[in-house]
Tab-separated table of C-alpha atoms in Angstrom:
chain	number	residue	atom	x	y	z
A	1	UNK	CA	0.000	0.000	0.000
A	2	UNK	CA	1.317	3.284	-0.985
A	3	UNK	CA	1.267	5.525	1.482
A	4	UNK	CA	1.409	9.360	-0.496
A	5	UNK	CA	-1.651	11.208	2.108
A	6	UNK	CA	-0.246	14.688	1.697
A	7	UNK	CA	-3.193	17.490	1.074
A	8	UNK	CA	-5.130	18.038	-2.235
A	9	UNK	CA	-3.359	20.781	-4.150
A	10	UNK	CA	-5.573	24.225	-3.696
A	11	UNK	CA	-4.400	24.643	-8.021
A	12	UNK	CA	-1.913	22.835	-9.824
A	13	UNK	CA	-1.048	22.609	-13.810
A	14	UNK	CA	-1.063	18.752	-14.736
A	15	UNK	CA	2.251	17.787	-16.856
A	16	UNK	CA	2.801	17.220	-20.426
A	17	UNK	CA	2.908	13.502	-20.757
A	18	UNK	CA	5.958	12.089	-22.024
A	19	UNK	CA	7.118	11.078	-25.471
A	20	UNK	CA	6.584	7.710	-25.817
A	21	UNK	CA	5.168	5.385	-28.047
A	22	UNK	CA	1.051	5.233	-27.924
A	23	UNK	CA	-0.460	2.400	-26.450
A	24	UNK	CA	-1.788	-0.484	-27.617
A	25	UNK	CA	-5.541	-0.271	-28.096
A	26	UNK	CA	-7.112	-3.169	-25.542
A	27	UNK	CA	-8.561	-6.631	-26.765
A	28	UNK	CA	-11.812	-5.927	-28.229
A	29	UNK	CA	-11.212	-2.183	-28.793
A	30	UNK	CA	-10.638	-0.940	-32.752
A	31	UNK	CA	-7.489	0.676	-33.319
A	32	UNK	CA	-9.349	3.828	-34.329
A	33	UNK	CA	-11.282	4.160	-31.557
A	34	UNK	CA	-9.130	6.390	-29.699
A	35	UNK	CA	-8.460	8.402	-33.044
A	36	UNK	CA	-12.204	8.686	-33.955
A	37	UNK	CA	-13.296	10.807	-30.251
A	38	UNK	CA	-9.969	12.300	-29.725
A	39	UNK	CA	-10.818	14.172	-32.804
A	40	UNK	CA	-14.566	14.554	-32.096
A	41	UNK	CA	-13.838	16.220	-28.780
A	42	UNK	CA	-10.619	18.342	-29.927
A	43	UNK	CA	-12.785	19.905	-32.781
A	44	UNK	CA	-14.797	21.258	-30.273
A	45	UNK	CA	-12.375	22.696	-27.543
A	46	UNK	CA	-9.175	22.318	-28.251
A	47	UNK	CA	-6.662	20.875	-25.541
A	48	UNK	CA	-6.531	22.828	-22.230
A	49	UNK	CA	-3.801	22.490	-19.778
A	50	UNK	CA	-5.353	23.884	-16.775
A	51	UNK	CA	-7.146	21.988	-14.393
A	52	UNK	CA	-9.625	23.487	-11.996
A	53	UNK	CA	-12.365	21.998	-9.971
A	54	UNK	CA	-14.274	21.137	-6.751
A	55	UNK	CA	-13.008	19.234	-4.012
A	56	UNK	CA	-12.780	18.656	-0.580
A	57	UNK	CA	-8.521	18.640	0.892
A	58	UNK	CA	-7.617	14.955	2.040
A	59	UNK	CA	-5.695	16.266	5.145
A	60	UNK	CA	-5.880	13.876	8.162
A	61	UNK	CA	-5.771	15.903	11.242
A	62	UNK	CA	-7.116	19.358	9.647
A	63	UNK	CA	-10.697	20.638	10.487
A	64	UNK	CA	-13.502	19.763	8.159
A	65	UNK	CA	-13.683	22.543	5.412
A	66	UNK	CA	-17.095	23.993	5.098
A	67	UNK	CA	-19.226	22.105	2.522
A	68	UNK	CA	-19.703	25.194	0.401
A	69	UNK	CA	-15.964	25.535	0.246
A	70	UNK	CA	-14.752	25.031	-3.433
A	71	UNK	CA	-11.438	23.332	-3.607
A	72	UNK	CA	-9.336	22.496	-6.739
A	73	UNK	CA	-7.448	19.134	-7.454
A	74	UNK	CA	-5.311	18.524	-10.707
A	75	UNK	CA	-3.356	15.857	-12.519
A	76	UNK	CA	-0.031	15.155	-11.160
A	77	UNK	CA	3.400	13.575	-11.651
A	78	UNK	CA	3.227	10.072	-12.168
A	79	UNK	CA	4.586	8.358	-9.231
A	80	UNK	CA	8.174	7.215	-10.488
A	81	UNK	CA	8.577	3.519	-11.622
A	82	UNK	CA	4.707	2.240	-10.583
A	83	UNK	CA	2.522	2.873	-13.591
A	84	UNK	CA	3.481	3.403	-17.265
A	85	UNK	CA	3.455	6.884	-18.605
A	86	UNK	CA	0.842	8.308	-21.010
A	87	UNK	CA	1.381	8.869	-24.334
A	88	UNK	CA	1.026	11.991	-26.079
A	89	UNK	CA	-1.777	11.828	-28.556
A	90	UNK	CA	-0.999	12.893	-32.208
A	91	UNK	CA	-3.294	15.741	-33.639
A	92	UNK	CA	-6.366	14.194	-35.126
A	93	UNK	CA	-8.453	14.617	-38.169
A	94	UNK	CA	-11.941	15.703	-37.927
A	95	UNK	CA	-13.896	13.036	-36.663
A	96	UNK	CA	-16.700	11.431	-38.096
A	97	UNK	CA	-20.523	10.622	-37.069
A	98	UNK	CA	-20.345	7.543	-34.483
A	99	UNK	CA	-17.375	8.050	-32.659
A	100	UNK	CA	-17.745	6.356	-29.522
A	101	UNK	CA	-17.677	7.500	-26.275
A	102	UNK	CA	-17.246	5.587	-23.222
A	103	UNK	CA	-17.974	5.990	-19.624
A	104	UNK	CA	-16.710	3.805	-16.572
A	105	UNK	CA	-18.782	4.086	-13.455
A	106	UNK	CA	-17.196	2.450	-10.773
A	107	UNK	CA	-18.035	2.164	-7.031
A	108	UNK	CA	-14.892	1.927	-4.734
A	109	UNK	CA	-16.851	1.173	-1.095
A	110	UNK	CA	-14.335	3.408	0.640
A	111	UNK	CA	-17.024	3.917	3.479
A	112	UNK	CA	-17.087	2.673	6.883
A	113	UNK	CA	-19.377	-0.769	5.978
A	114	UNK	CA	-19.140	-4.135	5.882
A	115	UNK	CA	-17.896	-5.381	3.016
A	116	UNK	CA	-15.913	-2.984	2.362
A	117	UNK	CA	-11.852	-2.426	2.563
A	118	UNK	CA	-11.863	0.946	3.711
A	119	UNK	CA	-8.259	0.703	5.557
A	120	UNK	CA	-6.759	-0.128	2.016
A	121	UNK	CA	-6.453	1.023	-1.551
A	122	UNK	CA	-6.826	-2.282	-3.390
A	123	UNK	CA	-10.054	-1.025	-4.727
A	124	UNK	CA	-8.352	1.893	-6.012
A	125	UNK	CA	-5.898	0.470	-7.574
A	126	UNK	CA	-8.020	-1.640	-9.230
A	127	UNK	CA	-9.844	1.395	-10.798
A	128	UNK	CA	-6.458	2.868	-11.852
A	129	UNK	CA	-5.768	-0.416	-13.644
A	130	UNK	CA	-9.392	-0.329	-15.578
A	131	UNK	CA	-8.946	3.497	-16.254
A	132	UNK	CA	-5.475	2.431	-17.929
A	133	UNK	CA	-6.389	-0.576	-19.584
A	134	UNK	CA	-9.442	0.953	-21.296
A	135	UNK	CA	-8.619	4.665	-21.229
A	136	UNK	CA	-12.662	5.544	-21.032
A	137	UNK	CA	-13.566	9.428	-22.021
A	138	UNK	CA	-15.545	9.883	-18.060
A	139	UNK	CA	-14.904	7.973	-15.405
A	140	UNK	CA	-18.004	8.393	-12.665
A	141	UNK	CA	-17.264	7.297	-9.259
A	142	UNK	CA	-19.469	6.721	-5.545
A	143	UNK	CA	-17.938	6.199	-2.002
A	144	UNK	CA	-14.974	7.383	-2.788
A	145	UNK	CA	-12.516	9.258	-0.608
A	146	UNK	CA	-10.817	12.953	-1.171
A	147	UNK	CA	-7.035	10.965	-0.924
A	148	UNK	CA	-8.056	8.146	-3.651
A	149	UNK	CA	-9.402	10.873	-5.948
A	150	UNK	CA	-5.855	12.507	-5.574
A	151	UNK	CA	-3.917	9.374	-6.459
A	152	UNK	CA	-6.285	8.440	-9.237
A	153	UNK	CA	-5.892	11.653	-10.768
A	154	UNK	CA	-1.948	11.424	-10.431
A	155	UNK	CA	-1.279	8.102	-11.819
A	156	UNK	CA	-4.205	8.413	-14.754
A	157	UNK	CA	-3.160	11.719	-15.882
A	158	UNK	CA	-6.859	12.007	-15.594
A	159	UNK	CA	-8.679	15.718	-14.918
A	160	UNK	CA	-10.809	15.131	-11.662
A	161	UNK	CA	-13.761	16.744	-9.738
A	162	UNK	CA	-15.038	15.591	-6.156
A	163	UNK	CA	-17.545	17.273	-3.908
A	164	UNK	CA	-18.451	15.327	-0.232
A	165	UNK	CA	-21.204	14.020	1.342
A	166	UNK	CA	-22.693	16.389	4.250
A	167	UNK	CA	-23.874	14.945	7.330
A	168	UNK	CA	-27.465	16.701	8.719
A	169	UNK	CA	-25.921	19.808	9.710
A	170	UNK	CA	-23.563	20.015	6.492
A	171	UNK	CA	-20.430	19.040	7.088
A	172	UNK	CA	-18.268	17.005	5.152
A	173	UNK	CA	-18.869	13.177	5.776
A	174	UNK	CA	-14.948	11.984	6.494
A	175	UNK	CA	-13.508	8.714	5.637
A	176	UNK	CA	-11.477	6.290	8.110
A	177	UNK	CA	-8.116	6.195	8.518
A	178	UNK	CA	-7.037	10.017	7.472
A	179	UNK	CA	-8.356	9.803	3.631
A	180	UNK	CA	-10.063	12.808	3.664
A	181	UNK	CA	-13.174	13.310	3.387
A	182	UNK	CA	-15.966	11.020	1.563
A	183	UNK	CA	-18.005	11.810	-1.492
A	184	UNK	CA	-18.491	11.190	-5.245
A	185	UNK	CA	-16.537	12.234	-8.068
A	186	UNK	CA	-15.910	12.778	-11.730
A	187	UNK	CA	-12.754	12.075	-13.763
A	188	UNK	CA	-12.096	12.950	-17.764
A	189	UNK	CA	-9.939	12.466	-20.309
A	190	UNK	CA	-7.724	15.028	-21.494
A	191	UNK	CA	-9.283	14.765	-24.640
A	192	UNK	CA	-12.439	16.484	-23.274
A	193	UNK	CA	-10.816	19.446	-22.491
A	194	UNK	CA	-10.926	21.753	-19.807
A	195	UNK	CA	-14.031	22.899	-17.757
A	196	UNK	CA	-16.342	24.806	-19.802
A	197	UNK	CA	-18.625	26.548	-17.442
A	198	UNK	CA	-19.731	26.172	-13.270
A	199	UNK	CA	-19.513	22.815	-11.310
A	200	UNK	CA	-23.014	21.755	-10.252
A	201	UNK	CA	-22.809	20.318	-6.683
A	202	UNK	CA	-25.211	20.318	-4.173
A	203	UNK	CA	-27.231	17.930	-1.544
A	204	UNK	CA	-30.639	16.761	-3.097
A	205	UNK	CA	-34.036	18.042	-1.900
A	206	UNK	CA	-35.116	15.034	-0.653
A	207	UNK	CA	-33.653	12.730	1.583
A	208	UNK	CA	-34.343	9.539	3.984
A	209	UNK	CA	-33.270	9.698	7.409
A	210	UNK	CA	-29.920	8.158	7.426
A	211	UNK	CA	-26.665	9.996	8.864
A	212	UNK	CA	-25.594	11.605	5.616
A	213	UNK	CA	-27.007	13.776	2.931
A	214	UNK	CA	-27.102	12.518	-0.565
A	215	UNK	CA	-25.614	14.518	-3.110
A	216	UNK	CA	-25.080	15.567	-6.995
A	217	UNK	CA	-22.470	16.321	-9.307
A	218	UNK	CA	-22.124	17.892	-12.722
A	219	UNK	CA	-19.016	18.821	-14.195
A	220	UNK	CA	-19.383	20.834	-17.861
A	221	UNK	CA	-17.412	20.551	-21.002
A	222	UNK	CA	-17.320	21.651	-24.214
A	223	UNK	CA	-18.669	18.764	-25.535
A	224	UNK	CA	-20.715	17.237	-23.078
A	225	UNK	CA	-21.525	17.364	-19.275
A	226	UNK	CA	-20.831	14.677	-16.626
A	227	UNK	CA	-22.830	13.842	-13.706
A	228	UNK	CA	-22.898	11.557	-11.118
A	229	UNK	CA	-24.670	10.598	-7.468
A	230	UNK	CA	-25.424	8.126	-5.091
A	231	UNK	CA	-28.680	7.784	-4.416
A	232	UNK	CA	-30.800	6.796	-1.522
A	233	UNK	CA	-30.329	3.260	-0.214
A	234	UNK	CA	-32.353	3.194	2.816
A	235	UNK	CA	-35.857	4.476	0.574
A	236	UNK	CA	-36.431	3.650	-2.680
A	237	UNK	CA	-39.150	6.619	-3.108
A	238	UNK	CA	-36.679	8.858	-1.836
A	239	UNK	CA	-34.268	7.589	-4.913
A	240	UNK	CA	-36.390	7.957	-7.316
A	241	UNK	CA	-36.857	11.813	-6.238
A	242	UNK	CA	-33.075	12.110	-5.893
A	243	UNK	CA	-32.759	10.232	-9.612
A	244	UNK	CA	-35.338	12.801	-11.204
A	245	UNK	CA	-33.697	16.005	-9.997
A	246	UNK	CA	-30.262	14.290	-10.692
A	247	UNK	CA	-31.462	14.085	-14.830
A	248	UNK	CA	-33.245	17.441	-14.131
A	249	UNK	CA	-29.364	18.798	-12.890
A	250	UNK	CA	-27.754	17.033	-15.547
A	251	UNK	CA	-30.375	18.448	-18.504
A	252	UNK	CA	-29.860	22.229	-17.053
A	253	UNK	CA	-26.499	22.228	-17.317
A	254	UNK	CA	-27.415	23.125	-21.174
A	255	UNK	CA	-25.512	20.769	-23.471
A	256	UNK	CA	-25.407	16.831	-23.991
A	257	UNK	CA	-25.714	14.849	-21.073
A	258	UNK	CA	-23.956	11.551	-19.687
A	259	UNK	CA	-24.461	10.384	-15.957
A	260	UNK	CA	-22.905	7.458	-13.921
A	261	UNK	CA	-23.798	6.090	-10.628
A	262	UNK	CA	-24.765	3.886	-7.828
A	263	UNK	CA	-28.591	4.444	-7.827
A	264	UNK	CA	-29.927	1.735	-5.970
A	265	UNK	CA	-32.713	1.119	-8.005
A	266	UNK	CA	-33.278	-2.404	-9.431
A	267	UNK	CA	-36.845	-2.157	-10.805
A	268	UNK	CA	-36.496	-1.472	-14.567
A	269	UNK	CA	-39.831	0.732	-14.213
A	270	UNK	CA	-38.216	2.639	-11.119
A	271	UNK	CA	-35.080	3.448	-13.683
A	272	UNK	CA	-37.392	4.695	-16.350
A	273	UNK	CA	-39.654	5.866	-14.418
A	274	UNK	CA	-36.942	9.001	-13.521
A	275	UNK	CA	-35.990	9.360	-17.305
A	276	UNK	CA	-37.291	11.312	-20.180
A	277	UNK	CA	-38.615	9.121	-22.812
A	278	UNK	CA	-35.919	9.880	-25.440
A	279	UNK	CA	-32.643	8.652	-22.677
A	280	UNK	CA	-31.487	5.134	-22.832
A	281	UNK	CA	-29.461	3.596	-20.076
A	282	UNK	CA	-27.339	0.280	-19.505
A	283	UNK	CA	-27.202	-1.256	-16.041
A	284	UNK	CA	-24.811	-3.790	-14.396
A	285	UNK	CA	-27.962	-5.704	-13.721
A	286	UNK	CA	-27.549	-4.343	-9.888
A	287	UNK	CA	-27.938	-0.634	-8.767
A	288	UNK	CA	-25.249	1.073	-10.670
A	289	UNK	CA	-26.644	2.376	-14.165
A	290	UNK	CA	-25.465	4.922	-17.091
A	291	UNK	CA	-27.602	7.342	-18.384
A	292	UNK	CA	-27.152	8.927	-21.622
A	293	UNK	CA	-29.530	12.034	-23.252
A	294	UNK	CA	-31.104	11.591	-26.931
A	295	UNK	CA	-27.411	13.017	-27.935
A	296	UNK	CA	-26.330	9.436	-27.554
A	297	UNK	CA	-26.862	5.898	-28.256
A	298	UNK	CA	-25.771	2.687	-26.315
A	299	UNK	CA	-23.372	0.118	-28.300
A	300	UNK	CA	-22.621	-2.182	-25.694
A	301	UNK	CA	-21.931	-1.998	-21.759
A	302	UNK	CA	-19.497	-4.719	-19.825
A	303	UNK	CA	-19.285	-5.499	-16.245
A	304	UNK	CA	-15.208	-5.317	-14.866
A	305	UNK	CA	-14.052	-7.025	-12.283
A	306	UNK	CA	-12.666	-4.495	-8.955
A	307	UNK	CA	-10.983	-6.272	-6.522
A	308	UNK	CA	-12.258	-4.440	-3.193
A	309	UNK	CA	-15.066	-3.726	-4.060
A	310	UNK	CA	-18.521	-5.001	-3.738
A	311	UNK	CA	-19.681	-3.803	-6.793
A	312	UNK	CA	-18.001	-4.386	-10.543
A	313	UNK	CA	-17.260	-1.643	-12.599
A	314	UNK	CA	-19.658	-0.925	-15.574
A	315	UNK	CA	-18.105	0.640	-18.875
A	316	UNK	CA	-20.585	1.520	-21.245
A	317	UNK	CA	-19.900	2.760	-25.123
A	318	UNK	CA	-21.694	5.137	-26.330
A	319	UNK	CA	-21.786	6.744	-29.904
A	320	UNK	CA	-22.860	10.619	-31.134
C-alpha cells in the first residue's frame, strides 16, 4: 500500500505527458477508436492544460472545510517507476458521425461498511488499472474518498472533480483512517478538455433519514456534461426523487448529457420511471446504471471485475 496522504493541491497545472510510443488499443477495442473521439472532442475545444475543480482537501488531522468551500485538485506527476506513462496523442483529423464515447462508473466502497476495505487502496488500484487498460472518455465514481481521488488523478493523468457528502448539519462526511473526506466524483480524459462553465454540486431536496445527505455532481465541457450521485439506499421513493432532480441537474447544465452512478434502483420501471422518454441507459444488472440524453446511443456496456469492491465496474460505449 502506498502511502502518499499529503493534502489536495488548492491549483496545480497537470504535466505534459511524455514522449513515448502510444499504447496499444485493448482486446476488443478498434485501433481507431481512440483516433475517432480524440478528434470529435478536440474539434470542439481544443486541448486545455489547466485543471480546476471542486473538491474537498484529504488532510488527516485538519478541520472539516465547510461544505460550500470550493477546492481544486489537478493531474499530477506520475509516481516514479509504478505505472506506465501516457502517451502523447498525435493531432487528429476531424472526426466522423459515431465516434464512440465511453464511460466507466465504478463504485470503490471506501465507506465505513461491511464489506468494504476501507483501511486499504486495493479497490483503487483496481480502478487505476481499468482506467489504464481501457482509457474511457468519463470515469463516474461513488464512495470514494478525497485521498483516492488525488492518487487516481496522479497516476491516470486524468482531470478530476469531487464534492463530499454532508452529514445533517452540512459538514463534510470523512472517511477512516485520514483519507479525507468522503463523497463522489468525476474524472475525464484530457481529450475532453478543460471545464467549460460552473460545477453543479449540491445535496438533493429530498432525503431519507440516514446519517448523511445525498448529493449531486455535474461537471461541464465543451462537448458534453458529466454527472454523477449516489442515491438513496435506505428508501427507494426517496431515490427515485433524488434520480429525477439528478437528470433534471444534468439536462440544465445546457448541453449533452452523460451520468454514472450507484442508484440503488433495481426495478427497470423505477429506472425509467426518472428518465425522459428519449434517454437510454445500460445497467450492471444491480444498482449502478449509465444514463445517456437523446445526444447518444448505447453500443454495448461490460461489467469489470474491482478487486475491493462489492460492486463491478460498468463501462458503457456510447456513440454521437
Amino acid at each position: 500500500m502506498t502511502d502518499d496522504r499529503t493534502p489536495c493541491p488548492r491549483t496545480t497545472t497537470p504535466p505534459a505527458a511524455p514522449p513515448t510510443a502510444a499504447p496499444t488499443a485493448p482486446p476488443g477495442r478498434p485501433p481507431a477508436r481512440r483516433l475517432a473521439i480524440a478528434g470529435a472532442l478536440l474539434a470542439c475545444a481544443g486541448f486545455a492544460p489547466a485543471l480546476t475543480g471542486a473538491t474537498a482537501a484529504a488532510q488527516p488531522s485538519a478541520a472539516a472545510p465547510p461544505s460550500t468551500a470550493t477546492r481544486s485538485i489537478a493531474a499530477a506527476q506520475p509516481a516514479a517507476a509504478t505505472q506506465p506513462s501516457q502517451a502523447i496523442r498525435p493531432a487528429e483529423p476531424p472526426a466522423r458521425d459515431g465516434a464512440p464515447l465511453d464511460v466507466l462508473q465504478l463504485n470503490l466502497c471506501h465507506r465505513d461498511t461491511a464489506g468494504c476495505s476501507t483501511h486499504e487502496d486495493t479497490a483503487v488500484r483496481s480502478g487505476i488499472a481499468a482506467i489504464q487498460q481501457r482509457e474511457p472518455d468519463v470515469v463516474t465514481l461513488n464512495e470514494v474518498c478525497a485521498h483516492d481521488i488525488t492518487t487516481m488523478s496522479r497516476e491516470t493523468g486524468y482531470r478530476a472533480e469531487f464534492t463530499p457528502e454532508l452529514t445533517a448539519d452540512a459538514a463534510p462526511v470523512r472517511c477512516a483512517d485520514g483519507r479525507g473526506d468522503h463523497g463522489i466524483a468525476v474524472l475525464t480524459h484530457r481529450d475532453l478538455g478543460a471545464l467549460d462553465g460552473a460545477v453543479v454540486e449540491r445535496g438533493f431536496a429530498a432525503q431519507d433519514a440516514g446519517p448523511a445527505r445525498r448529493v449531486l455532481l455535474c461537471a461541464p465541457f465543451p462537448a458534453l456534461s458529466a454527472c454523477t450521485a449516489q442515491l438513496s439506499d435506505a428508501d427507494p421513493a426517496i431515490a427515485r426523487q433524488q434520480c429525477a432532480e439528478l437528470v433534471r441537474a444534468a439536462v440544465d447544465v445546457g448541453r449533452p448529457a452523460v451520468i454514472g452512478g450507484d442508484l440503488n434502483l433495481t426495478a427497470d420501471a423505477d429506472v425509467r420511471g426518472c428518465l425522459p422518454a428519449e434517454w437510454s441507459h445500460a445497467g450492471d444488472g444491480a444498482v449502478q446504471h449509465v444514463f445517456a440524453d437523446s445526444g447518444f446511443a448505447f453500443v454495448r456496456s461490460e461489467n469489470l471485475p474491482v478487486d475491493g469492491s462489492s460492486h463491478p465496474g460498468l463501462l458503457a460505449e456510447l456513440a454521437r
